[in-house]
Coordinates of C-alpha atoms and ligand atoms in Angstrom, one line a residue:
M1 CA 0.0 0.0 0.0
K2 CA 1.5 3.3 -1.2
T3 CA 0.4 6.6 0.3
L4 CA 1.4 10.0 -0.9
I5 CA 1.2 13.0 1.5
K6 CA 1.3 16.1 -0.6
N7 CA 1.4 19.9 0.0
I8 CA 3.3 19.7 3.2
K9 CA 4.2 23.3 4.3
E10 CA 7.5 22.0 5.9
L11 CA 8.7 18.4 6.3
V12 CA 10.8 18.7 9.4
Q13 CA 13.8 16.7 10.4
I14 CA 14.7 14.9 7.3
E15 CA 17.9 12.9 7.1
N16 CA 19.5 11.8 3.8
N17 CA 22.3 10.2 5.7
P18 CA 20.7 8.9 8.9
R19 CA 22.7 9.2 12.2
L20 CA 22.3 7.2 15.3
K21 CA 22.5 10.3 17.6
V22 CA 23.3 14.0 17.4
C23 CA 25.9 15.5 19.6
G24 CA 27.1 18.9 20.9
D25 CA 26.8 21.8 18.3
D26 CA 25.1 19.5 15.8
M27 CA 22.0 19.5 18.1
A28 CA 21.2 23.0 16.9
K29 CA 20.9 21.8 13.3
M30 CA 17.9 20.2 11.8
D31 CA 17.2 19.8 8.1
S32 CA 13.8 20.3 6.6
I33 CA 12.1 20.7 3.2
K34 CA 9.6 23.4 2.5
N35 CA 6.6 22.6 0.2
A36 CA 7.3 18.9 0.4
Y37 CA 5.8 15.5 -0.2
L38 CA 6.3 12.2 1.7
I39 CA 5.7 8.7 0.3
I40 CA 4.9 5.8 2.6
N41 CA 5.1 2.2 1.5
D42 CA 3.2 0.0 4.0
D43 CA 4.8 0.8 7.3
L44 CA 8.0 2.4 6.1
I45 CA 9.0 5.8 4.7
E46 CA 9.9 5.3 1.1
D47 CA 10.8 8.8 -0.2
F48 CA 10.4 12.5 0.3
G49 CA 11.3 15.7 -1.5
E50 CA 10.1 19.0 -2.9
M51 CA 6.6 19.0 -4.4
A52 CA 8.0 20.1 -7.7
N53 CA 10.0 16.9 -7.9
I54 CA 7.3 14.2 -7.3
K55 CA 7.9 11.3 -9.6
G56 CA 4.8 9.8 -11.3
D57 CA 1.3 11.0 -11.0
E58 CA -1.2 10.8 -8.2
S59 CA -3.1 7.8 -9.7
S60 CA 0.0 5.6 -9.1
F61 CA -0.7 5.8 -5.3
D62 CA -3.3 3.8 -3.4
K63 CA -4.0 6.8 -1.2
V64 CA -3.3 10.5 -1.4
I65 CA -3.5 12.7 1.7
D66 CA -3.5 16.5 1.2
A67 CA -1.7 18.1 4.2
N68 CA -3.1 21.4 3.0
G69 CA -0.1 23.5 4.0
K70 CA 0.3 21.9 7.4
M71 CA 3.7 20.7 8.8
V72 CA 4.9 17.1 9.2
F73 CA 7.3 16.0 12.0
P74 CA 8.7 12.6 13.0
S75 CA 6.9 11.2 16.1
F76 CA 8.4 11.8 19.5
C77 CA 10.3 8.9 21.1
D78 CA 9.7 8.9 24.8
S79 CA 12.6 6.9 26.2
H80 CA 11.7 7.1 29.9
T81 CA 8.2 6.4 31.4
H82 CA 6.5 4.6 34.2
L83 CA 3.1 4.7 32.6
V84 CA 1.8 1.3 33.9
Y85 CA 0.5 2.3 37.4
S86 CA -2.6 2.1 39.5
G87 CA -4.4 5.2 41.0
S88 CA -3.1 8.7 41.2
R89 CA -1.2 10.6 43.9
E90 CA -2.7 14.1 44.0
I91 CA -2.6 13.8 47.8
E92 CA 1.2 14.0 47.8
Y93 CA 0.9 16.8 45.3
I94 CA -0.9 18.8 48.1
D95 CA 1.7 17.6 50.6
K96 CA 4.4 19.0 48.3
I97 CA 2.6 22.3 48.0
R98 CA 2.5 22.5 51.8
G99 CA 6.3 22.1 51.9
L100 CA 7.2 18.4 52.1
S101 CA 10.0 17.2 49.9
Y102 CA 10.0 14.2 47.5
E103 CA 12.4 12.4 49.9
E104 CA 10.3 13.2 53.0
I105 CA 7.2 11.8 51.3
A106 CA 9.1 8.7 50.4
E107 CA 10.5 8.2 53.9
R108 CA 7.1 8.0 55.4
G109 CA 5.9 5.4 53.0
G110 CA 4.4 7.6 50.3
G111 CA 5.8 8.0 46.9
I112 CA 6.9 4.9 45.1
L113 CA 5.7 2.7 48.0
N114 CA 2.2 4.2 47.8
S115 CA 2.0 3.3 44.1
A116 CA 3.4 -0.2 44.8
K117 CA 0.7 -0.9 47.3
R118 CA -2.0 0.1 44.8
L119 CA -0.4 -1.8 42.0
Q120 CA -0.1 -5.0 44.1
E121 CA -3.9 -4.8 44.7
A122 CA -4.8 -4.1 41.0
S123 CA -5.7 -6.8 38.5
E124 CA -3.7 -7.3 35.4
E125 CA -6.7 -6.4 33.3
E126 CA -7.2 -3.0 35.1
L127 CA -3.6 -2.2 34.7
Y128 CA -3.6 -3.1 31.1
N129 CA -6.8 -1.0 30.4
D130 CA -5.6 2.0 32.2
A131 CA -2.2 1.9 30.5
M132 CA -3.9 1.5 27.1
L133 CA -5.8 4.7 27.7
R134 CA -2.6 6.5 28.5
L135 CA -1.0 5.1 25.3
D136 CA -3.9 6.4 23.3
E137 CA -3.5 9.8 24.9
I138 CA 0.2 10.1 24.0
I139 CA -0.4 8.9 20.5
R140 CA -2.7 11.8 19.9
M141 CA 0.0 14.1 21.3
G142 CA 2.5 12.9 18.8
T143 CA 4.4 10.1 20.5
G144 CA 5.4 7.1 18.3
A145 CA 7.6 5.0 20.5
V146 CA 7.8 4.6 24.3
E147 CA 9.8 2.9 26.9
I148 CA 7.9 1.6 29.9
K149 CA 9.4 0.6 33.3
S150 CA 8.3 -1.8 36.0
G151 CA 9.2 -0.7 39.5
Y152 CA 5.8 -0.2 41.1
G153 CA 5.5 -3.9 42.0
L154 CA 8.4 -4.3 44.4
T155 CA 7.4 -7.9 45.1
T156 CA 8.5 -10.6 42.7
E157 CA 4.9 -11.4 41.8
A158 CA 3.8 -7.8 41.3
E159 CA 6.9 -7.0 39.2
L160 CA 6.2 -9.9 36.9
K161 CA 2.6 -8.8 36.7
M162 CA 3.6 -5.3 35.6
L163 CA 6.0 -6.7 33.0
R164 CA 3.4 -9.0 31.6
V165 CA 1.1 -6.0 31.2
I166 CA 3.9 -4.2 29.3
K167 CA 4.3 -7.3 27.1
R168 CA 0.6 -7.3 26.3
L169 CA 0.8 -3.5 25.5
K170 CA 3.7 -4.2 23.2
E171 CA 1.7 -6.9 21.4
N172 CA -1.5 -4.8 21.0
S173 CA -0.5 -1.2 20.8
P174 CA 0.5 0.5 17.5
L175 CA 3.3 2.2 19.4
T176 CA 6.8 0.8 19.4
I177 CA 7.4 -0.2 23.0
K178 CA 10.5 -1.2 25.0
S179 CA 10.2 -2.7 28.5
N180 CA 12.5 -2.0 31.4
F181 CA 12.8 -4.0 34.6
L182 CA 13.2 -1.6 37.5
G183 CA 13.0 -4.0 40.4
A184 CA 15.3 -1.7 42.5
H185 CA 13.0 1.4 42.4
G186 CA 12.3 1.6 46.1
V187 CA 12.9 -0.4 49.2
P188 CA 9.7 -2.0 50.5
M189 CA 8.8 -1.1 54.1
E190 CA 9.4 -4.7 55.3
Y191 CA 13.0 -4.5 54.0
R192 CA 13.8 -1.2 55.7
G193 CA 17.1 -1.7 57.5
R194 CA 17.8 -4.8 55.5
Q195 CA 18.1 -3.2 52.1
G196 CA 20.9 -5.6 51.1
E197 CA 18.5 -8.5 51.4
F198 CA 16.1 -6.8 49.0
V199 CA 18.9 -6.3 46.6
D200 CA 19.7 -10.0 46.9
K201 CA 16.1 -10.8 46.1
V202 CA 16.2 -8.6 43.0
I203 CA 19.3 -10.4 41.9
N204 CA 18.7 -14.0 42.8
E205 CA 14.9 -14.2 42.4
M206 CA 13.5 -11.5 40.2
I207 CA 16.1 -11.2 37.4
P208 CA 16.1 -14.9 36.6
L209 CA 12.3 -15.0 36.4
V210 CA 12.1 -11.8 34.3
A211 CA 14.7 -13.2 31.9
K212 CA 13.0 -16.7 31.8
D213 CA 9.9 -15.2 30.3
N214 CA 11.8 -12.7 28.2
L215 CA 9.9 -9.8 29.9
A216 CA 12.5 -7.0 29.8
D217 CA 14.7 -5.4 27.1
F218 CA 16.4 -3.2 29.7
I219 CA 17.4 -3.2 33.4
D220 CA 17.2 -0.1 35.6
V221 CA 18.1 1.0 39.1
F222 CA 17.2 4.2 41.0
C223 CA 20.7 5.0 42.0
D224 CA 20.5 8.0 44.2
K225 CA 20.6 9.5 47.7
G226 CA 18.1 7.6 49.9
F227 CA 17.5 4.9 47.3
F228 CA 20.1 2.4 46.0
T229 CA 23.8 2.8 46.4
V230 CA 26.5 2.7 43.7
E231 CA 27.6 -0.8 45.0
E232 CA 24.1 -2.1 44.9
T233 CA 23.5 -0.7 41.4
D234 CA 26.8 -2.3 40.3
R235 CA 25.7 -5.7 41.5
I236 CA 22.2 -5.5 40.0
L237 CA 23.4 -4.2 36.6
K238 CA 26.1 -6.9 36.4
E239 CA 23.5 -9.6 36.9
G240 CA 21.0 -8.1 34.4
V241 CA 23.7 -7.9 31.8
K242 CA 24.4 -11.6 32.3
Y243 CA 20.8 -12.3 31.3
G244 CA 21.0 -10.1 28.2
M245 CA 19.3 -7.0 29.6
I246 CA 20.8 -3.6 28.6
P247 CA 21.3 -1.1 31.5
K248 CA 19.5 2.3 31.6
I249 CA 19.6 3.9 34.9
H250 CA 18.1 6.7 37.1
A251 CA 21.0 8.8 38.5
N252 CA 22.0 12.1 40.0
E253 CA 18.5 13.4 40.5
L254 CA 18.9 14.1 44.2
D255 CA 22.7 14.3 44.5
Y256 CA 26.1 13.6 43.0
S257 CA 25.3 9.9 43.5
G258 CA 28.1 8.3 41.5
G259 CA 25.3 7.0 39.3
V260 CA 26.7 8.5 36.1
Q261 CA 30.1 6.7 36.6
I262 CA 28.4 3.4 37.3
A263 CA 26.2 3.8 34.2
V264 CA 29.2 4.4 32.1
K265 CA 31.1 1.5 33.6
H266 CA 28.3 -0.8 32.6
N267 CA 28.0 0.8 29.1
A268 CA 24.4 1.8 29.9
L269 CA 22.3 2.9 26.9
S270 CA 21.2 6.0 28.9
C271 CA 21.6 7.7 32.2
D272 CA 18.5 9.6 33.2
H273 CA 17.6 12.6 35.3
L274 CA 21.0 14.3 35.7
E275 CA 20.1 17.3 37.8
F276 CA 23.5 16.9 39.6
V277 CA 26.1 16.9 36.9
G278 CA 29.6 18.5 37.2
E279 CA 32.8 18.2 35.3
K280 CA 33.5 14.7 36.5
E281 CA 30.2 13.5 35.3
I282 CA 30.6 15.2 31.9
E283 CA 34.0 13.7 31.5
A284 CA 32.7 10.2 32.2
L285 CA 29.8 10.6 29.7
L286 CA 32.2 12.0 27.0
N287 CA 34.1 8.8 27.1
S288 CA 31.0 6.6 26.7
Q289 CA 28.2 5.5 24.4
T290 CA 25.7 6.4 27.2
M291 CA 23.0 8.9 26.2
P292 CA 22.5 11.6 28.9
T293 CA 18.8 11.9 29.3
V294 CA 17.0 14.8 31.0
L295 CA 13.5 14.7 32.3
P296 CA 12.2 18.3 32.4
G297 CA 8.7 17.2 33.4
A298 CA 9.9 15.8 36.7
A299 CA 12.2 18.8 37.4
F300 CA 9.2 21.1 36.8
F301 CA 6.8 19.1 38.9
L302 CA 9.1 18.7 41.8
N303 CA 10.4 22.2 41.4
M304 CA 14.0 21.1 41.3
V305 CA 17.2 22.6 40.0
C306 CA 17.6 22.1 36.2
S307 CA 20.2 19.8 34.7
P308 CA 23.1 21.8 33.2
V309 CA 22.1 20.9 29.7
R310 CA 23.9 23.8 28.0
N311 CA 27.2 22.8 29.7
M312 CA 26.8 19.3 28.6
M313 CA 26.1 20.2 24.9
K314 CA 29.0 22.7 25.0
A315 CA 31.3 19.9 26.0
G316 CA 30.1 17.9 23.0
L317 CA 27.6 15.6 24.6
P318 CA 24.3 14.6 23.1
I319 CA 21.1 15.2 25.1
A320 CA 17.9 13.2 25.0
L321 CA 14.7 14.4 26.6
A322 CA 11.8 12.2 27.9
S323 CA 8.6 12.7 29.8
D324 CA 9.1 10.4 32.8
F325 CA 5.3 9.9 32.7
N326 CA 4.5 8.6 36.2
P327 CA 2.0 9.3 39.0
G328 CA 4.5 10.8 41.5
S329 CA 7.0 13.1 39.8
S330 CA 5.6 13.7 36.3
P331 CA 1.9 12.9 35.8
S332 CA 2.0 13.8 32.1
G333 CA 3.2 12.1 28.9
N334 CA 2.9 15.2 26.8
M335 CA 6.1 15.5 24.8
Q336 CA 5.1 18.9 23.4
M337 CA 5.2 20.3 27.0
I338 CA 8.7 18.7 27.3
L339 CA 9.7 20.8 24.3
S340 CA 8.4 23.9 26.0
F341 CA 10.1 23.2 29.3
A342 CA 13.3 22.4 27.5
C343 CA 13.3 25.8 25.7
V344 CA 12.2 27.9 28.7
N345 CA 13.9 26.2 31.6
Y346 CA 17.0 24.7 30.0
K347 CA 17.6 27.4 27.3
M348 CA 17.6 24.8 24.6
T349 CA 16.7 26.1 21.1
P350 CA 13.6 24.5 19.5
Q351 CA 15.9 22.6 17.1
E352 CA 17.9 21.2 20.0
A353 CA 14.7 20.2 21.8
F354 CA 13.3 18.5 18.7
N355 CA 16.6 16.5 18.2
A356 CA 16.5 15.6 21.9
T357 CA 12.9 14.3 21.8
T358 CA 13.3 12.3 18.6
I359 CA 16.6 11.0 17.3
N360 CA 18.5 11.1 20.6
S361 CA 15.6 9.7 22.6
A362 CA 15.3 7.0 20.0
Y363 CA 19.0 6.2 20.6
A364 CA 18.2 6.1 24.4
M365 CA 15.8 3.2 23.7
G366 CA 18.0 1.5 21.1
I367 CA 15.8 2.2 18.1
S368 CA 17.5 5.1 16.3
K369 CA 18.2 3.0 13.3
T370 CA 14.5 2.7 12.6
H371 CA 12.9 5.7 14.4
G372 CA 13.5 9.3 15.3
S373 CA 13.7 11.1 12.0
I374 CA 12.2 11.3 8.5
A375 CA 14.6 9.0 6.6
R376 CA 14.1 6.5 3.8
G377 CA 13.5 3.0 5.2
K378 CA 12.6 4.2 8.7
V379 CA 9.3 3.3 10.3
A380 CA 6.5 5.7 9.1
N381 CA 5.8 7.2 12.5
F382 CA 5.0 10.9 12.1
Y383 CA 2.3 13.5 12.7
I384 CA 0.7 16.3 10.7
T385 CA 0.3 19.4 12.7
K386 CA -2.6 21.8 13.1
E387 CA -2.1 25.0 11.2
I388 CA 1.1 26.5 12.7
P389 CA 3.2 29.3 11.2
T390 CA 6.7 27.9 12.0
L391 CA 8.3 25.0 13.7
E392 CA 9.3 27.2 16.6
Y393 CA 5.6 27.9 17.2
L394 CA 5.2 24.3 18.5
P395 CA 7.1 24.8 21.8
Y396 CA 6.2 28.5 22.0
Y397 CA 2.4 28.1 21.9
Y398 CA 2.5 25.8 24.9
G399 CA -0.2 23.8 26.7
T400 CA -2.4 22.9 23.7
N401 CA -2.2 20.0 21.3
K402 CA -0.7 21.0 18.0
V403 CA -1.0 17.5 16.5
D404 CA -3.8 17.1 14.0
R405 CA -3.3 13.6 12.6
A406 CA -1.0 11.0 14.0
F407 CA 0.4 8.1 11.9
L408 CA 2.1 5.0 13.3
N409 CA 3.6 2.3 11.0
G410 CA 2.0 4.2 8.1
I411 CA -1.5 4.0 9.5
E412 CA -3.5 6.9 10.8
Y413 CA -4.8 6.8 14.4
Ligands
NIG501 O1 11.7 8.8 37.5 N1 13.1 8.9 40.3 C1 12.5 7.8 40.4 N2 11.4 7.3 39.9 C2 10.4 8.1 39.3 C3 9.4 8.6 40.2 C4 8.6 7.6 40.7 C5 7.5 8.0 41.6 O2 7.6 9.0 42.4 O3 6.4 7.3 41.6 C6 11.0 9.2 38.4 O4 10.9 10.3 38.7
FE502 FE1 11.8 7.6 36.2

């Protein structure tokens, strides 16, 4: 099935020579074609170019879509979410408004433990249905690929339940989905004071069972002050790698935790959050293949210091941005808002923010060969915008959905 999309005001982020990631100064560059066409063959991008150069006439296509002077962008890749969860946590939101910190809420059994309790009680069906609704929501806002973590189970049974839900979502959703086993997300109450025993359980009991049913592409640890130590992270990642899981970790959100260095040591695909990054962390990341990933939604929602993104790019590093969609620190999967936060709070240019939410975040989930830009042979995940004057308008006119029509694998949703 061949589809022609014609009269595109601007086809954004085309690549004639596709790259796996975009680093440093190159992040400010993004190629596009004005007055363009795009040809889709089944689920793949076949060709694109200027309207004046379309080969063949319209009757040679099975379908012709007139973009009517609207813009086309590659879909967002959201490389860090926790979007399988049960219930919401607006009570803690109020606690935070009244002055409690994220760590204080966690210490008294709120936060991740609160979500874990609810998830343990929820049925697989409920979790699946709730998550499917969230996936539909993010598709309509322009997301085409998403990574989903476990980590609200915290018992072996509940972690496996979460991962089975993610597996079903993978099978039934048009989104490209990657699953991440985050058994070490929080220490359950009954293991307080015996954290090492919980880590042993993650290693000896959970990882082998997760691997046996092939439930996780990645392995993650919340390596930070008040959560898991560098030594514990080291042990868990080592074991995950043995079973073929690729590391991607949470680090340096609450402190200079040493998490960046341990991520690099294990050749992690990405190292996420990164509010606390100095010269040593930048140096470690520069000598690695690890994608520094920043989560502006969580920093906004928790009112934290911002990651020094400009310093990192100046040093030549790439940056990926993701939503961190979760009920505690970032209850939104809206990647258009992430663009706006990136521009206003991190002083990224719109071009840098687009690269960070597409090609670089695709890299951070191991799919940048097939996703993250408009390139021949890549998966046809893209969206047609509403009428907008420029690409900069998308982050500028924040808070509303600028996506008109979303296409995944060449099919409109
Ligand atoms: O990425 N930082 C750790 N984990 C999640 C938050 C989880 C929660 O509060 O429920 C995050 O922000
Ligand atoms: Fe997270």
